[in-house]
Coordinates of C-alpha atoms and ligand atoms in Angstrom, one line a residue:
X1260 CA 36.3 -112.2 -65.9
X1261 CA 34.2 -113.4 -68.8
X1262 CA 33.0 -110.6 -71.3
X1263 CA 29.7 -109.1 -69.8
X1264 CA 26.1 -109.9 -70.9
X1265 CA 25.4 -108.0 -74.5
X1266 CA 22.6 -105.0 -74.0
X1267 CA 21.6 -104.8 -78.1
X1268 CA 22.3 -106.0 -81.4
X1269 CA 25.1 -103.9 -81.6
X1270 CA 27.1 -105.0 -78.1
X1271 CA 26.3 -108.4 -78.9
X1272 CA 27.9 -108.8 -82.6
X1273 CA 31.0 -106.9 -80.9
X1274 CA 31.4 -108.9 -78.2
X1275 CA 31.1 -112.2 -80.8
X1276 CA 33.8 -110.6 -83.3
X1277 CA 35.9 -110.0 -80.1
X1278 CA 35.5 -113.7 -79.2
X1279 CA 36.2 -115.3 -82.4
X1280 CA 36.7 -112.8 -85.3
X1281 CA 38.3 -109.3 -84.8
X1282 CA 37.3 -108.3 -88.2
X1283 CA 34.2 -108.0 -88.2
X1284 CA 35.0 -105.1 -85.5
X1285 CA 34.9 -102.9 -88.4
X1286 CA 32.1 -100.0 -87.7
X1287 CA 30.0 -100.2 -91.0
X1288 CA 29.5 -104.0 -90.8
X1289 CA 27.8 -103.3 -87.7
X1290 CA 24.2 -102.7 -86.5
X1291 CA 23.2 -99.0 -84.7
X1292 CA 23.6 -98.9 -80.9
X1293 CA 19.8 -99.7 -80.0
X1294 CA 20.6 -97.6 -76.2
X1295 CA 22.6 -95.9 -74.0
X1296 CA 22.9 -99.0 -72.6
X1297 CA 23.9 -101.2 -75.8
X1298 CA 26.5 -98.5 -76.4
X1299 CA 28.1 -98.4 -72.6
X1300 CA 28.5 -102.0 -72.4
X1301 CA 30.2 -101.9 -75.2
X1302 CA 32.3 -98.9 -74.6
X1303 CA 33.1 -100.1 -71.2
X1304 CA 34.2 -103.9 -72.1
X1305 CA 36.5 -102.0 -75.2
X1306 CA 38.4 -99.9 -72.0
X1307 CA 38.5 -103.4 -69.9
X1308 CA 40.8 -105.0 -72.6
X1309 CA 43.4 -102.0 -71.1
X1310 CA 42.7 -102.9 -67.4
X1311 CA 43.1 -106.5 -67.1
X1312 CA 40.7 -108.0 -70.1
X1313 CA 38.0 -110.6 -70.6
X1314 CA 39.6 -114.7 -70.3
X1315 CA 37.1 -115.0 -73.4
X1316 CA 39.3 -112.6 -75.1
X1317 CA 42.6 -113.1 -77.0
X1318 CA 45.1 -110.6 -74.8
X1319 CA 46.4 -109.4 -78.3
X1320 CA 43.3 -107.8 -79.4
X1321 CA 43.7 -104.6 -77.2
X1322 CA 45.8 -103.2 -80.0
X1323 CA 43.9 -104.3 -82.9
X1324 CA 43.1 -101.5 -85.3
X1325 CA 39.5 -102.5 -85.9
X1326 CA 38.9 -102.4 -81.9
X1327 CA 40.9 -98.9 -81.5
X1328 CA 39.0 -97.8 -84.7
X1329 CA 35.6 -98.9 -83.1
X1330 CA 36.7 -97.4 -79.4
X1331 CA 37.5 -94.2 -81.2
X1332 CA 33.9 -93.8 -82.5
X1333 CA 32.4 -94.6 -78.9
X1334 CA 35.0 -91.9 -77.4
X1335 CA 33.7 -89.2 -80.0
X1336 CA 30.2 -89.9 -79.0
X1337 CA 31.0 -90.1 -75.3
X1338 CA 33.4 -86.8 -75.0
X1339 CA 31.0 -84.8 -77.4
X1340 CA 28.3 -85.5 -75.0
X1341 CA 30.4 -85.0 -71.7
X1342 CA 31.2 -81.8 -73.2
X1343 CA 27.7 -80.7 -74.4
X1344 CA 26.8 -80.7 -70.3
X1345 CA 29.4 -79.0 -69.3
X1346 CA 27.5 -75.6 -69.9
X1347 CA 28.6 -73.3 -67.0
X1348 CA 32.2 -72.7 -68.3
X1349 CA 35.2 -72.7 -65.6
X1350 CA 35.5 -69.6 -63.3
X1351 CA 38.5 -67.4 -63.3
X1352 CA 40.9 -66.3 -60.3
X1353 CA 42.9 -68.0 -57.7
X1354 CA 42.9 -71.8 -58.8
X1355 CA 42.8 -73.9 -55.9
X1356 CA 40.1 -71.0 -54.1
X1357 CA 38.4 -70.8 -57.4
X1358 CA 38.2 -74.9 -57.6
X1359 CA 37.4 -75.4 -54.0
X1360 CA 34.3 -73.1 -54.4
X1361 CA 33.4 -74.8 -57.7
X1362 CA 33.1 -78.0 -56.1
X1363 CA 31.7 -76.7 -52.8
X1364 CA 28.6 -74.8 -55.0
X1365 CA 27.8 -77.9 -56.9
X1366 CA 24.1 -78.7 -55.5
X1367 CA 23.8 -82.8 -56.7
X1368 CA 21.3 -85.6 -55.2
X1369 CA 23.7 -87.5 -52.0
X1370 CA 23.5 -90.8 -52.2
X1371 CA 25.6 -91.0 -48.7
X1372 CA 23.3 -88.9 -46.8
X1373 CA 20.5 -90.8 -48.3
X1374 CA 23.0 -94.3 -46.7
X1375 CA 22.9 -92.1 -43.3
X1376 CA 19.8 -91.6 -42.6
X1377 CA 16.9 -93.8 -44.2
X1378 CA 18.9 -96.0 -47.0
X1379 CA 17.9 -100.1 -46.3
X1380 CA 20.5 -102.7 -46.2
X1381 CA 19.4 -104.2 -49.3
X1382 CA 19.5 -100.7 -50.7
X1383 CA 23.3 -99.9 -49.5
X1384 CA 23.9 -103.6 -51.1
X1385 CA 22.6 -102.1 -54.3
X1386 CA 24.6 -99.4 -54.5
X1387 CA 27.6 -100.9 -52.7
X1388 CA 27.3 -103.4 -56.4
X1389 CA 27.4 -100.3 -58.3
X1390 CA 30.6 -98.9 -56.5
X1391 CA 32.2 -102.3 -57.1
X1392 CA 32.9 -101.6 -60.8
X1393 CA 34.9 -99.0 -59.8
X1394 CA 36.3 -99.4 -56.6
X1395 CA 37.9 -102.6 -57.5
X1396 CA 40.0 -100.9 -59.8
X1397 CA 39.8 -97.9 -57.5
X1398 CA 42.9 -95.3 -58.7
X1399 CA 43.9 -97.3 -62.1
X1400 CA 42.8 -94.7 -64.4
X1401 CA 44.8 -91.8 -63.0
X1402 CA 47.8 -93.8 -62.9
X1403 CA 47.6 -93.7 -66.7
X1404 CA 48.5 -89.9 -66.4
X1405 CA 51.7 -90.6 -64.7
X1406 CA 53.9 -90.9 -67.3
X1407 CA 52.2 -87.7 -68.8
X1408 CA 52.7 -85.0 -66.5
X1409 CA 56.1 -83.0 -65.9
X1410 CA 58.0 -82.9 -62.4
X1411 CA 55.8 -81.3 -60.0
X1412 CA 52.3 -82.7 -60.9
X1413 CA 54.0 -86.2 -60.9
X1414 CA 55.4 -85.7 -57.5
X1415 CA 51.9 -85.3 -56.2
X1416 CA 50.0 -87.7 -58.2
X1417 CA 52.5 -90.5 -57.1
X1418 CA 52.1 -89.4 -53.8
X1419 CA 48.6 -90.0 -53.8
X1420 CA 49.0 -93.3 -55.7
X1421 CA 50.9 -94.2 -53.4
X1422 CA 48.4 -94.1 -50.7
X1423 CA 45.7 -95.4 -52.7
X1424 CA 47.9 -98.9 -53.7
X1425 CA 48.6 -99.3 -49.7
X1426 CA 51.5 -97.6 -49.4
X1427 CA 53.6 -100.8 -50.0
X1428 CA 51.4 -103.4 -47.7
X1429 CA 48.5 -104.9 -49.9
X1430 CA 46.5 -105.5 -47.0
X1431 CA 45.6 -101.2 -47.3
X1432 CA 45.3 -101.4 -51.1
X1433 CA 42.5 -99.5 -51.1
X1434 CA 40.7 -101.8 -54.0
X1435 CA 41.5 -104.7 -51.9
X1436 CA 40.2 -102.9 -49.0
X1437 CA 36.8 -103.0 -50.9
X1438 CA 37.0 -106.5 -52.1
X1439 CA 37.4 -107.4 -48.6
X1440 CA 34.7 -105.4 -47.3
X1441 CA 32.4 -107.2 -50.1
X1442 CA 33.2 -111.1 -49.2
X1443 CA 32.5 -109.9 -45.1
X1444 CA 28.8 -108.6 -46.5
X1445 CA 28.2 -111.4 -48.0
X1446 CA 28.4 -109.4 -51.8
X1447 CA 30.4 -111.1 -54.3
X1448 CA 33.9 -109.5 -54.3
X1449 CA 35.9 -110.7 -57.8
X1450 CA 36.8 -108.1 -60.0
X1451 CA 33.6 -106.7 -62.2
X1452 CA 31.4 -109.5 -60.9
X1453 CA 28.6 -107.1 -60.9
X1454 CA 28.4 -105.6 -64.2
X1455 CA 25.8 -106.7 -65.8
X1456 CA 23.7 -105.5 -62.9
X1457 CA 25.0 -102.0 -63.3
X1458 CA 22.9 -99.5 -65.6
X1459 CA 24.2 -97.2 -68.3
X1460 CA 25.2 -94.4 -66.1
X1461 CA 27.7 -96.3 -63.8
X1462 CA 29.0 -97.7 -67.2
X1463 CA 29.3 -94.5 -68.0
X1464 CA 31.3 -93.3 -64.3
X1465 CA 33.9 -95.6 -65.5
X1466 CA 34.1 -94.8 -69.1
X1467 CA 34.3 -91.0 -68.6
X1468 CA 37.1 -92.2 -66.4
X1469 CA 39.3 -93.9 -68.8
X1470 CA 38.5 -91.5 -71.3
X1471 CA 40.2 -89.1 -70.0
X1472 CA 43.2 -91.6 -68.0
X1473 CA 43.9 -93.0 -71.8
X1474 CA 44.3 -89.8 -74.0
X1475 CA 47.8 -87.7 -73.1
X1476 CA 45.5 -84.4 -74.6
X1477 CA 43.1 -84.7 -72.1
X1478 CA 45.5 -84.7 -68.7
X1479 CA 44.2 -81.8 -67.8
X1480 CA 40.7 -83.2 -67.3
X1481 CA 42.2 -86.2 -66.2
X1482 CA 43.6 -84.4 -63.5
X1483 CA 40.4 -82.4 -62.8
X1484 CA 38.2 -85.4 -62.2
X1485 CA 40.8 -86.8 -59.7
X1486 CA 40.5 -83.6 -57.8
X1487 CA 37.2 -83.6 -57.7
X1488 CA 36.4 -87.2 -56.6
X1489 CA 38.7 -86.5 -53.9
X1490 CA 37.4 -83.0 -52.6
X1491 CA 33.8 -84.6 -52.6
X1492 CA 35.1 -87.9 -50.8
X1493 CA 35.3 -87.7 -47.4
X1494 CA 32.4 -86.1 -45.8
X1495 CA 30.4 -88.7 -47.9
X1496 CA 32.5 -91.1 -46.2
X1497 CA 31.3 -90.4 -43.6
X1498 CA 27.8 -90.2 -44.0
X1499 CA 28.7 -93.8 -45.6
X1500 CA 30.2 -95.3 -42.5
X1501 CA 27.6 -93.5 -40.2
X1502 CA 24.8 -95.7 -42.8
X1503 CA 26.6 -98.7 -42.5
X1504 CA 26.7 -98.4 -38.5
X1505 CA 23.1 -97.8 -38.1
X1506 CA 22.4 -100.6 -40.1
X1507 CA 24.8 -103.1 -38.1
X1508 CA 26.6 -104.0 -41.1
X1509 CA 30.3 -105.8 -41.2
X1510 CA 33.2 -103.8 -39.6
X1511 CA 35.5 -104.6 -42.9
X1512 CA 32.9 -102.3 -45.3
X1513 CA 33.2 -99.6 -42.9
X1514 CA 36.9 -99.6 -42.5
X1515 CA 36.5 -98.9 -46.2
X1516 CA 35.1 -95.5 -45.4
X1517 CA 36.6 -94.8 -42.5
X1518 CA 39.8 -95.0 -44.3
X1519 CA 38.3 -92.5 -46.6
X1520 CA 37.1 -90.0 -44.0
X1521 CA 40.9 -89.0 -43.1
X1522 CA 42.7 -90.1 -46.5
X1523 CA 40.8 -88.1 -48.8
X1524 CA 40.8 -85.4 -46.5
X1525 CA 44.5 -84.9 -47.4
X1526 CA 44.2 -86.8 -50.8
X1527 CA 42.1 -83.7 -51.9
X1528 CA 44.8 -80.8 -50.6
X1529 CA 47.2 -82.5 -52.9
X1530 CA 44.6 -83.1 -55.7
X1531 CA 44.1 -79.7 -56.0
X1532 CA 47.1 -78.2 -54.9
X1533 CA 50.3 -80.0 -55.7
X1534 CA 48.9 -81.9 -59.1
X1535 CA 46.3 -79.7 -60.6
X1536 CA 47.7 -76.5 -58.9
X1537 CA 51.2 -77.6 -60.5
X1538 CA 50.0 -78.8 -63.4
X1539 CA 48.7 -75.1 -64.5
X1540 CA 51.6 -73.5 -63.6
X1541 CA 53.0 -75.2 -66.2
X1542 CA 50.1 -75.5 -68.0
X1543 CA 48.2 -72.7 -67.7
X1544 CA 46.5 -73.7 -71.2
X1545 CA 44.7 -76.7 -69.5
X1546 CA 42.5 -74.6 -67.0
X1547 CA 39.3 -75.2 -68.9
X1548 CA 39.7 -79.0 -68.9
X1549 CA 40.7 -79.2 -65.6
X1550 CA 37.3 -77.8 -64.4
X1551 CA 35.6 -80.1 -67.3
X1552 CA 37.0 -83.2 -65.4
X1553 CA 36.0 -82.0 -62.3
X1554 CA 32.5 -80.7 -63.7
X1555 CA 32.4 -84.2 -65.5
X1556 CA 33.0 -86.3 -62.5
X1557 CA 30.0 -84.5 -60.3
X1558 CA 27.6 -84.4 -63.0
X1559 CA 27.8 -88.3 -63.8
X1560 CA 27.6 -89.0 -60.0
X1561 CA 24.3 -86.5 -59.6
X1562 CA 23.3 -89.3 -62.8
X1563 CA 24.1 -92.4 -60.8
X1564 CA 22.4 -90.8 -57.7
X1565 CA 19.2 -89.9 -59.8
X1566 CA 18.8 -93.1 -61.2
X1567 CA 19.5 -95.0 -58.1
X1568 CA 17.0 -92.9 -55.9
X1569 CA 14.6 -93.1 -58.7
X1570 CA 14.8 -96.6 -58.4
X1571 CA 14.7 -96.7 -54.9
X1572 CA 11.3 -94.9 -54.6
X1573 CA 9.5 -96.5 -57.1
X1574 CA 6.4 -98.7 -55.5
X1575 CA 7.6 -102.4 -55.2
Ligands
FE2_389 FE1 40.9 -94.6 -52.1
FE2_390 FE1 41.7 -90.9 -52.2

């Protein structure tokens, strides 16, 4: 992958010091973000050089000091905002009742039951192009925790890896699954071929996501977001394969789902219970930013949904 198309002044004269001169990363030499957008992009293509980088991109520079500096001061503004939404505060009592409730009384736009019932195919296109950015690098971020978390929490976040990188046979990867389900649609399916399509909040989905994957203090919300994608997975997954269905679309794309339906149907049982359960038990101290990950990850999908069905609505 090439680095992505520059959204401002600022995203461009990063991505050109990232190409041929890393020191002019340094924060006061360069121009204000002009958006959200400008700011995302650039955000997002400072997390890539973690995943598997830009070829326009030395490899060495994902530990330069100028581009850890300049991530740092994109992180602040992107956790202090996370944070500033995140207004409810957790609830108290029995964790995995208490989390199961939070998640079931969160009242967001569906994109999946908008797929089910009246969603076009150039519409589920759309947003299957938005999903790519993550689902093609779907369960990469969590694994970051691994090496963070004590005994019992690791048990059950390997576990669910496990499932999610195919259980040894690549063929069920679920990220290849995807990819696959792209080239049978006719969508492109190489790894963050769409992202200069994608607006600020999907950027933002992702960055939220290796936020909290890359920093050991913020596990615990780490941990919370997994749970939460989980528990609101596969009923949506369904919805999603009873869209793609209606709309005759490739068998591949809906094994995607279908996969989803049952997996994360167990994945969130051991989301909840045997990683974030376990992980307060020994962590008791984390409670509050377990249920910010989890508020975090539903809030910035009611964001994609809202701006997606916006879009979608809005006279041709
Ligand atoms: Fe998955
Ligand atoms: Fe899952």
């Amino acid at each position: 992958m090439m680095l992505p198309k520059p959204r401002g002044a600022f995203s461009s004269e990063v991505f050109e010091a990232l190409r041929s001169d890393p020191a002019r990363l340094i924060a006061s030499g360069l121009p204000e973000a002009e958006s959200p957008d400008d700011r995302a992009i650039t955000l997002w293509a400072l997390y890539e050089l973690h995943f598997r980088g830009f070829e326009d991109v030395p490899e060495d520079l994902e530990w330069h000091p100028a581009a850890l500096q300049l991530r740092s001061d994109l992180e602040s503004d992107l956790e202090a905002r996370l944070r500033s939404r995140w207004v409810a505060g957790a609830p108290e009592g029995d964790f995995a009742e208490a989390f199961f409730a939070f998640v079931a009384d969160h009242d967001g736009p569906s994109l999946a039951r908008f797929v089910q019932t009246e969603a076009t195919e150039e519409q589920v296109l759309d947003l299957l192009r938005m999903r790519s950015i993550y689902h093609l690098k779907e369960a990469d971020p969590s694994a970051w925790a691994v090496p963070r978390l004590d005994t019992a929490p690791k048990a059950g976040l390997v576990e669910l890896l496990y499932d999610e990188y195919g259980a040894g046979d690549p063929n069920r990867l679920h990220h290849h699954l995807f990819a696959r389900g792209l080239e049978e649609i006719g969508l492109r399916s190489e790894y963050g071929a769409y992202v200069d399509d994608v607006p600020a909040e999907v950027l933002e989905q992702n960055n939220a996501m290796a936020l909290f994957g890359l920093h050991r203090r913020l596990r615990g919300a780490a941990m919370g977001h997994l749970a939460a994608f989980e528990a609101t997975s596969s009923m949506p997954s369904r919805r999603m394969v009873a869209g793609l269905e209606r709309l005759g679309l490739d068998a591949t794309m809906i094994g995607y789902y279908s996969e989803h339906v049952t997996a994360d149907a167990a994945h969130e049982q051991v989301a909840v219970r045997a990683i974030c359960g376990a992980l307060l038990d020994r962590e008791p101290a984390l409670w509050d930013d377990v249920f910010f990950g989890a508020f975090t990850c539903m809030d910035l999908e009611d964001r994609v949904a809202d701006h997606l069905l916006g879009r979608w609505q809005e006279p041709a």
